[in-house]
PDB file of C-alpha atoms in Angstrom:
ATOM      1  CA  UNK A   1      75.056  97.567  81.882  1.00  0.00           C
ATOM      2  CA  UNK A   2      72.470  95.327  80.567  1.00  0.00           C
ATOM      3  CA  UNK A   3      69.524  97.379  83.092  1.00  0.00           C
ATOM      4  CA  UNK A   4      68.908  93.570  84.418  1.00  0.00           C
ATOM      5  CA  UNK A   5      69.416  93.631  88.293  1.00  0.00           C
ATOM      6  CA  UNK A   6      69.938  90.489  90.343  1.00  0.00           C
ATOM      7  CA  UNK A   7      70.682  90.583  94.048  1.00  0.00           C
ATOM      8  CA  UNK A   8      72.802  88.964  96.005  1.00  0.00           C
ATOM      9  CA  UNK A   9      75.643  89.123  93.807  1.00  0.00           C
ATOM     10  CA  UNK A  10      77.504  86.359  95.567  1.00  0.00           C
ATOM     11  CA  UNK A  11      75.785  83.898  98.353  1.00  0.00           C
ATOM     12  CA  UNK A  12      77.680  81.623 100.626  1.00  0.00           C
ATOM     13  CA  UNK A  13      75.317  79.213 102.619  1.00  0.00           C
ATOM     14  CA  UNK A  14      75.055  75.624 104.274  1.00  0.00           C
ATOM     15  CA  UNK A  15      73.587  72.659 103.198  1.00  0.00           C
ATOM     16  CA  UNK A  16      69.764  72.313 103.926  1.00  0.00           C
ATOM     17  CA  UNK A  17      69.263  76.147 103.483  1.00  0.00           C
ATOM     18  CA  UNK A  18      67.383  78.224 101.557  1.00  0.00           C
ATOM     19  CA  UNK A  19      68.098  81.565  99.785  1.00  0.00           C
ATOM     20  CA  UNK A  20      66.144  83.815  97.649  1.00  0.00           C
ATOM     21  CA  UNK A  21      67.600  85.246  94.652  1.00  0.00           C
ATOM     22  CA  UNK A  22      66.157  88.612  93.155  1.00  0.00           C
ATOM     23  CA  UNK A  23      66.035  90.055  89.827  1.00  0.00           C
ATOM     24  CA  UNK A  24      64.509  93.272  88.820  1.00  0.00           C
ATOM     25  CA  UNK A  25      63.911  93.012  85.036  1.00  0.00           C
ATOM     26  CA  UNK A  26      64.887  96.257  82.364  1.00  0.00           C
ATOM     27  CA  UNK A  27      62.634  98.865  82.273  1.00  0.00           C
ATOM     28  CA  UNK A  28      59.636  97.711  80.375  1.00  0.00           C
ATOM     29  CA  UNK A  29      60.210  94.143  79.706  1.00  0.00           C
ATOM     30  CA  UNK A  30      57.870  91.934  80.937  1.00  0.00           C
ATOM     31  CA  UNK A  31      59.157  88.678  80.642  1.00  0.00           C
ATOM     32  CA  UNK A  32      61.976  87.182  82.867  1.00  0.00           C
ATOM     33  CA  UNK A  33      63.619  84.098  82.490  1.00  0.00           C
ATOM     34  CA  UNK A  34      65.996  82.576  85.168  1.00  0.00           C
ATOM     35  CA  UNK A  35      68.902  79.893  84.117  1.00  0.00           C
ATOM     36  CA  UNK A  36      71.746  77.876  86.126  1.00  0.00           C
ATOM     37  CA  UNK A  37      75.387  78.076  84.983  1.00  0.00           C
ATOM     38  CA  UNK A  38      77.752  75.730  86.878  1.00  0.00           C
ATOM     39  CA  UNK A  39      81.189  75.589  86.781  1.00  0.00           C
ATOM     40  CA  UNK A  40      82.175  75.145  82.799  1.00  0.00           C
ATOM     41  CA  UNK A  41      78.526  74.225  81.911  1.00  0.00           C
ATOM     42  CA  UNK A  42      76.052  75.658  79.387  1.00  0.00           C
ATOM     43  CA  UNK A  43      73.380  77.950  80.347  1.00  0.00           C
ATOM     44  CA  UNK A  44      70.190  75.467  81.993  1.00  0.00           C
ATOM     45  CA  UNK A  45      66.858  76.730  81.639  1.00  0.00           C
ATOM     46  CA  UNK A  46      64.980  76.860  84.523  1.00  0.00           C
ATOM     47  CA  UNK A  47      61.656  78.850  84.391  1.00  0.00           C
ATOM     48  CA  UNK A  48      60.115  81.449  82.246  1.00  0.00           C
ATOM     49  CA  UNK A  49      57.606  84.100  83.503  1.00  0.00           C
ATOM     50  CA  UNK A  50      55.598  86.588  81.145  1.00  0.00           C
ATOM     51  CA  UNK A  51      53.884  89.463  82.678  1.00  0.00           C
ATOM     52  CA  UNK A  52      52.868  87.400  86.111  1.00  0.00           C
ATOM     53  CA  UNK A  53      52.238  84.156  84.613  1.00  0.00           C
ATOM     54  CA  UNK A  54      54.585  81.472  84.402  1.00  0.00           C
ATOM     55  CA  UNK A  55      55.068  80.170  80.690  1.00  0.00           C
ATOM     56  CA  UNK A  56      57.391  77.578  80.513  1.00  0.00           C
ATOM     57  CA  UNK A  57      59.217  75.388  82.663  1.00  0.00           C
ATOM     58  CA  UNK A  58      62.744  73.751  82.179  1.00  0.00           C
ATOM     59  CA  UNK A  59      64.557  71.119  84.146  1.00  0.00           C
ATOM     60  CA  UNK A  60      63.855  72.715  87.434  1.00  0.00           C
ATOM     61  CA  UNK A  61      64.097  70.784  90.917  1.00  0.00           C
ATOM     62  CA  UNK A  62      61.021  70.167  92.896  1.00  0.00           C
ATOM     63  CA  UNK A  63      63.422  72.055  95.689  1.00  0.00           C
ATOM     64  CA  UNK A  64      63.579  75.283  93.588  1.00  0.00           C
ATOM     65  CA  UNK A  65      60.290  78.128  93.215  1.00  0.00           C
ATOM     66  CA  UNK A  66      59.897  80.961  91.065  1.00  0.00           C
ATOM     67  CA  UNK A  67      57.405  83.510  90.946  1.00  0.00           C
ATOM     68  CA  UNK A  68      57.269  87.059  89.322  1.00  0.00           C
ATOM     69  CA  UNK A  69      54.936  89.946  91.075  1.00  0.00           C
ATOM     70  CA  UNK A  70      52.843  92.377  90.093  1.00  0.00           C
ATOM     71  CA  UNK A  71      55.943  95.039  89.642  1.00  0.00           C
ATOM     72  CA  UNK A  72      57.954  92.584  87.524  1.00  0.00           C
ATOM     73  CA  UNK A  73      60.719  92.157  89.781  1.00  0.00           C
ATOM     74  CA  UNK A  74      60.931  88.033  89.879  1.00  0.00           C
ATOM     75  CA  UNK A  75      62.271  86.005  93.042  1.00  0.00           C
ATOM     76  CA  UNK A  76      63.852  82.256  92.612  1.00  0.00           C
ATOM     77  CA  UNK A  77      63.936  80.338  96.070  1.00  0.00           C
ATOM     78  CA  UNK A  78      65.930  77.865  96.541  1.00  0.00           C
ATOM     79  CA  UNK A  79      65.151  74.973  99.314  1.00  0.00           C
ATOM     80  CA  UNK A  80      66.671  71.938 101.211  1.00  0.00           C
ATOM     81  CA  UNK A  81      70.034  73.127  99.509  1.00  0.00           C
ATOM     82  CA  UNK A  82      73.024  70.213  98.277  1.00  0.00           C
ATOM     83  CA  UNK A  83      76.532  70.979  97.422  1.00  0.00           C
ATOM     84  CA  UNK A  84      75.257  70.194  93.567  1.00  0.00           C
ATOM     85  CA  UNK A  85      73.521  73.720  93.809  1.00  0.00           C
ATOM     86  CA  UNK A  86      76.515  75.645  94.003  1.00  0.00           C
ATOM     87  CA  UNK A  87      76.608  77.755  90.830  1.00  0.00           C
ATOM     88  CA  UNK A  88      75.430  81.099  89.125  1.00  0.00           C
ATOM     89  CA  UNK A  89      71.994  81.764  88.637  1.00  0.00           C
ATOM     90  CA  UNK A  90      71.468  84.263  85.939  1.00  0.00           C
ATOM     91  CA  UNK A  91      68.482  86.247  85.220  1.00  0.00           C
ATOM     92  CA  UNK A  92      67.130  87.492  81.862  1.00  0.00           C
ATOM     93  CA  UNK A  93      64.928  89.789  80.715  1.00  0.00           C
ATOM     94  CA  UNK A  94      63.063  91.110  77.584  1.00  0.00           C
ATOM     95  CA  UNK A  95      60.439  92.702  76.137  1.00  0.00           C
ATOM     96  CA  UNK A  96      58.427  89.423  75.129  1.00  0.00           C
ATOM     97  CA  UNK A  97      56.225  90.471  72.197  1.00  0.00           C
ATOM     98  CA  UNK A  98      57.254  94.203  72.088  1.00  0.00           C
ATOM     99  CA  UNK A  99      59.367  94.572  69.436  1.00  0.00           C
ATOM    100  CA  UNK A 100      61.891  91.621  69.558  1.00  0.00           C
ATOM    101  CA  UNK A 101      62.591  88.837  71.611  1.00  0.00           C
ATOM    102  CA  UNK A 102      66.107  89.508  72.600  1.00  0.00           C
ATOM    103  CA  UNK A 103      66.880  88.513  76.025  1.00  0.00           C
ATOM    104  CA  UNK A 104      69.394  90.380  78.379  1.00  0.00           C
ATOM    105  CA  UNK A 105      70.871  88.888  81.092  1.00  0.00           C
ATOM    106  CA  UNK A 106      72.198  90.692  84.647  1.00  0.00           C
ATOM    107  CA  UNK A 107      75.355  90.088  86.141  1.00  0.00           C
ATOM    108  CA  UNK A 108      73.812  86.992  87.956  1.00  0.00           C
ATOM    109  CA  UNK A 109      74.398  85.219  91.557  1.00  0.00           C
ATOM    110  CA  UNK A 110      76.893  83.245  92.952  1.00  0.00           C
ATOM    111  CA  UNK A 111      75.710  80.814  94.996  1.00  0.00           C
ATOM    112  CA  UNK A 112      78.291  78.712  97.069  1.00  0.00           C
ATOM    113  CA  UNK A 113      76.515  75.411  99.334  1.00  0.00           C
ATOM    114  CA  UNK A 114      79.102  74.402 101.890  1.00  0.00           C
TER     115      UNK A 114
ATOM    116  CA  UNK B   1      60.209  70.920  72.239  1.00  0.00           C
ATOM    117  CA  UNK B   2      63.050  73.023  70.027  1.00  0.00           C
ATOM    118  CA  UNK B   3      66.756  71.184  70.615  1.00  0.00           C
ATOM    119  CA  UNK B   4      69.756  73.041  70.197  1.00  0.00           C
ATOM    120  CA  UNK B   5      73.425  71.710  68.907  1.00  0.00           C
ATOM    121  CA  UNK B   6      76.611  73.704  68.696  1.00  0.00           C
ATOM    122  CA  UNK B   7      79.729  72.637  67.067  1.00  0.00           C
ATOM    123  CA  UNK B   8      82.882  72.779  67.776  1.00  0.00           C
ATOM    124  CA  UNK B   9      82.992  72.556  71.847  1.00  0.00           C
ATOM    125  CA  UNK B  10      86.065  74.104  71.543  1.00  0.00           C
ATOM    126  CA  UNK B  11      88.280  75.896  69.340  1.00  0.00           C
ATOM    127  CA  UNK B  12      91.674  77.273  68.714  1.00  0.00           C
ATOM    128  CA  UNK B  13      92.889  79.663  66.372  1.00  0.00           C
ATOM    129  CA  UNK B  14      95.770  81.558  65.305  1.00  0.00           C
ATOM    130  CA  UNK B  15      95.455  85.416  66.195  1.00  0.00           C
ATOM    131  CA  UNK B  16      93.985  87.344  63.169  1.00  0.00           C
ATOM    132  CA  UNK B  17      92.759  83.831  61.537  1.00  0.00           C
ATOM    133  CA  UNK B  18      89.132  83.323  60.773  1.00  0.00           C
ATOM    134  CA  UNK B  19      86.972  81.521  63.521  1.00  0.00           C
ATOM    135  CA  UNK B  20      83.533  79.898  62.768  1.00  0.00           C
ATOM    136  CA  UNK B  21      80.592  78.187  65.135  1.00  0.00           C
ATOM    137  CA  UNK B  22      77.819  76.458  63.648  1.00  0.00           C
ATOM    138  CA  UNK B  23      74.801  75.538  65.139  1.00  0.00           C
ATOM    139  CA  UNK B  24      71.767  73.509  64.430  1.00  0.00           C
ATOM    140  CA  UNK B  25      67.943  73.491  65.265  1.00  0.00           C
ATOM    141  CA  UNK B  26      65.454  71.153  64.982  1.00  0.00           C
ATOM    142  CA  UNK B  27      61.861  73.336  65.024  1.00  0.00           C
ATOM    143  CA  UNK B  28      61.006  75.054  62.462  1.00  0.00           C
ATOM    144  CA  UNK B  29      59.048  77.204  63.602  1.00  0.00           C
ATOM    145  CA  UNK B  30      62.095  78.914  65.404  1.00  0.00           C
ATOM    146  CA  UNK B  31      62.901  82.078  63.333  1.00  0.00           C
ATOM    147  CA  UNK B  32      64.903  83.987  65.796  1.00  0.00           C
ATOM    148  CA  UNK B  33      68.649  83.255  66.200  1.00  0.00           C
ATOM    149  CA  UNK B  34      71.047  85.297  68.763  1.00  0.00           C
ATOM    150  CA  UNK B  35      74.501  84.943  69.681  1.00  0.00           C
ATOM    151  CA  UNK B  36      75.602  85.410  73.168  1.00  0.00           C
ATOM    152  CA  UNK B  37      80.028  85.791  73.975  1.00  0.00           C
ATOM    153  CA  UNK B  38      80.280  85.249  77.540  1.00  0.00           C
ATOM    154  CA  UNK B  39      83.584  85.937  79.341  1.00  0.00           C
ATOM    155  CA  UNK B  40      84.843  84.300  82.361  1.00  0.00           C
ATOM    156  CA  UNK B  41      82.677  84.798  85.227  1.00  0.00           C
ATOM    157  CA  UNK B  42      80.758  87.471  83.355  1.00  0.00           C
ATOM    158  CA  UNK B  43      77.304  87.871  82.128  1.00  0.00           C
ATOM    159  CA  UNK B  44      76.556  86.356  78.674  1.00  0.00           C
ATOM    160  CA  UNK B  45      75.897  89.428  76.516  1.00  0.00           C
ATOM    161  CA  UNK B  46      73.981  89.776  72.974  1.00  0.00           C
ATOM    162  CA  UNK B  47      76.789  90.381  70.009  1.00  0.00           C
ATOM    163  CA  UNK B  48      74.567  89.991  66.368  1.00  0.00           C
ATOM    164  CA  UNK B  49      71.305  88.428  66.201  1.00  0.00           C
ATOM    165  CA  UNK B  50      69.632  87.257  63.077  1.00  0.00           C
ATOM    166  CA  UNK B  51      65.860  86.947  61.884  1.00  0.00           C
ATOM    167  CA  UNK B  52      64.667  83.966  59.328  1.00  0.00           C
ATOM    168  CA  UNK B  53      63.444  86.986  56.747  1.00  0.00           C
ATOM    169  CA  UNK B  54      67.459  87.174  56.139  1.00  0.00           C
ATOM    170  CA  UNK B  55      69.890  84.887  55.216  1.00  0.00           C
ATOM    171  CA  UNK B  56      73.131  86.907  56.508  1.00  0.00           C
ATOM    172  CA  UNK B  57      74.042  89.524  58.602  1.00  0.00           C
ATOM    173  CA  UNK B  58      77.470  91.533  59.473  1.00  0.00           C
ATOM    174  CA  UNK B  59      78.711  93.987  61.890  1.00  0.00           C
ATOM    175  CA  UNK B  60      82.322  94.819  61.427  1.00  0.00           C
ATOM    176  CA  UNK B  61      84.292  91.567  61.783  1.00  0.00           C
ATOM    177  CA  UNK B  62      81.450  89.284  62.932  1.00  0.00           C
ATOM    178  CA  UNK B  63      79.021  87.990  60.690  1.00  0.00           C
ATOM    179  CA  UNK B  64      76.138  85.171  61.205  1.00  0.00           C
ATOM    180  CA  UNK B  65      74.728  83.147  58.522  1.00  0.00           C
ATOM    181  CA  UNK B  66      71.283  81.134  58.474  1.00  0.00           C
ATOM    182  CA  UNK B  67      70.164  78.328  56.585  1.00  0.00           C
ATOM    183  CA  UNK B  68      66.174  78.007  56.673  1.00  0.00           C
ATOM    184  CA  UNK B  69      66.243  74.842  55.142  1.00  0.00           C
ATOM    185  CA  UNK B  70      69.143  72.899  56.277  1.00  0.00           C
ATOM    186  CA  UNK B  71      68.066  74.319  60.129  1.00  0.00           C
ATOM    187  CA  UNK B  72      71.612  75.543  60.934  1.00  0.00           C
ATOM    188  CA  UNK B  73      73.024  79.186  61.419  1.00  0.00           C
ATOM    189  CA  UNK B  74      76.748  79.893  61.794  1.00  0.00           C
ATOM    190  CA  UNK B  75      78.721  82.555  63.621  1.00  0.00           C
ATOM    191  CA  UNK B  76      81.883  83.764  61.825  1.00  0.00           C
ATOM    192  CA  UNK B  77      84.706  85.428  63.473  1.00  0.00           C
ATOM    193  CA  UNK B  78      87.023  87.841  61.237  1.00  0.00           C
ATOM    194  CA  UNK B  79      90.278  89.040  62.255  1.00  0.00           C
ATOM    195  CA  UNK B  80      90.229  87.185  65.211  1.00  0.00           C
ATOM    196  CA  UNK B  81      92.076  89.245  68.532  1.00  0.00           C
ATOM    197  CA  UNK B  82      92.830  87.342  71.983  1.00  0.00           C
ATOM    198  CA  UNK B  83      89.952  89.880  73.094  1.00  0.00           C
ATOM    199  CA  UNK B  84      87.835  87.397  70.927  1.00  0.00           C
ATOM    200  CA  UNK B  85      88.440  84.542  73.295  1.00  0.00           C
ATOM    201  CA  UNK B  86      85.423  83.231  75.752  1.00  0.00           C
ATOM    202  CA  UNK B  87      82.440  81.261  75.548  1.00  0.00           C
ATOM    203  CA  UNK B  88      79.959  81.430  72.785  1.00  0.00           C
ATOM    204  CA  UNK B  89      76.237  80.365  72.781  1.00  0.00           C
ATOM    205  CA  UNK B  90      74.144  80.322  70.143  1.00  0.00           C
ATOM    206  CA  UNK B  91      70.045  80.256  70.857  1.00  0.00           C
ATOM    207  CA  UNK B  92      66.993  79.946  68.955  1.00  0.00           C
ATOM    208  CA  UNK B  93      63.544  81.067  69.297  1.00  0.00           C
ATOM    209  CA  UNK B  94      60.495  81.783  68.185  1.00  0.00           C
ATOM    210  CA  UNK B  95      59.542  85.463  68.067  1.00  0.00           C
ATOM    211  CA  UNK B  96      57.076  86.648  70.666  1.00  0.00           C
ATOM    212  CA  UNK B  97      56.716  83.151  71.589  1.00  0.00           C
ATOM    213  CA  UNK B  98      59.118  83.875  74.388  1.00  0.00           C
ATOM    214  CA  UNK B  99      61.111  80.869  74.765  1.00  0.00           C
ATOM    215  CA  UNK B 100      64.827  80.248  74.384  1.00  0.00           C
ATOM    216  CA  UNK B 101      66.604  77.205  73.970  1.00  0.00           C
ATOM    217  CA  UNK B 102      70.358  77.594  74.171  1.00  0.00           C
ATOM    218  CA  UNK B 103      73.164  75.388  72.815  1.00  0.00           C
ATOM    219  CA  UNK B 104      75.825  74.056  74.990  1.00  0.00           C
ATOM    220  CA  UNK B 105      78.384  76.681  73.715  1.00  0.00           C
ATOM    221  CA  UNK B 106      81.788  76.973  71.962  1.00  0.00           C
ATOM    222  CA  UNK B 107      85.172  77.652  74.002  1.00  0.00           C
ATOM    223  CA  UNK B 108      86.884  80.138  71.660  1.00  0.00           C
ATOM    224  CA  UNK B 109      90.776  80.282  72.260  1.00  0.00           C
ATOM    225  CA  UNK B 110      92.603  82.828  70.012  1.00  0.00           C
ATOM    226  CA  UNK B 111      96.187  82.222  70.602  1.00  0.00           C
ATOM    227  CA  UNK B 112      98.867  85.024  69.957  1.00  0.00           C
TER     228      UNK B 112
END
């Protein structure tokens, strides 16, 4: 158990949609980063938060929102959703200038778009 | 922005032969280097991570090397088991500067 939470562990929703995905970081770690896995395909960055503040951006859709509160927890919406969004979103946290930068990731969310 | 490339995309070995995964990196700045296994439909999870103050690093039958100059840092695989096979990613980063950059993995396939 990597202490990363993400709920809903698996999704199944329509086209046009939208979901929410949650992830409540490790104890103590303040950054979170979120990335998309589809099937057989490298991990894609898609946003980076550090304590509240977001700090880097990766190939993320206009469609697709992140934002990470005041209690760390993090929430990635996902809007207007295609077939091509089917995959598993991952979460990651770590301590982000503590004392390392090793990132661990939760179980993650399926997400299936019929 | 830091670009990361990971070679082979796939790989096959004999059970109990030697597997290795390099990896390049083109910022040099980047002086953090983990390695992630990730099994099917699992989690990727941390399995030896490496600073740029040292040039190689072991823990029982997996070692990674790094090469400051050359930009490239290489996972070696002892001893390999069919337990071995799954996905490996390599990542780079620079320390407390909070950003990964992950390269497109290596399909490890240890065959009995």
């Amino acid at each position: 158990d990597s202490g990363v939470t993400q709920t809903p562990k698996h999704l199944i929703t329509a086209t046009g949609q939208r979901v929410t995905l949650r992830c409540s970081p490790r104890s103590g770690d303040l950054s979170v980063y979120w990335y998309q896995q589809s099937l057989d395909q490298g991990l894609q960055f898609l946003i980076h938060y550090y304590n509240g503040e977001e700090r880097a951006k990766g190939n993320i859709l206009e469609r697709f929102s992140a934002q990470q509160f005041p209690d760390l927890h993090s929430e990635l919406n996902l809007s207007s959703l295609e077939l091509g969004d089917s995959a598993l979103y991952f979460c990651a946290s770590s301590a982000g200038g503590g004392d390392g930068n090793t990132i661990y990731f939760g179980e993650g969310s399926w997400l299936t778009v019929v | 922005g830091e670009n990361v490339e990971q070679h082979p995309s796939t790989l096959s070995v004999q059970e109990g032969d030697s597997a290795v995964i390099k990896c390049t990196y083109s910022d040099s700045a980047s002086n953090y280097f983990p390695w992630y296994k990730q099994e099917l439909g699992k989690r990727p999870q941390l399995i030896i991570d490496i600073r740029s103050n040292v040039g190689e690093k072991k823990d029982q039958r997996i070692a990674v090397t790094l090469n400051k100059t050359a930009k490239h840092f290489s996972l070696h695989i002892t001893e390999t088991q069919p337990e071995d096979s799954a996905v490996y990613f390599c990542a780079a980063s620079i320390e407390y500067g909070q950003n990964f950059v992950f390269g497109p993995g290596t399909r490890l396939s240890v065959l009995p």
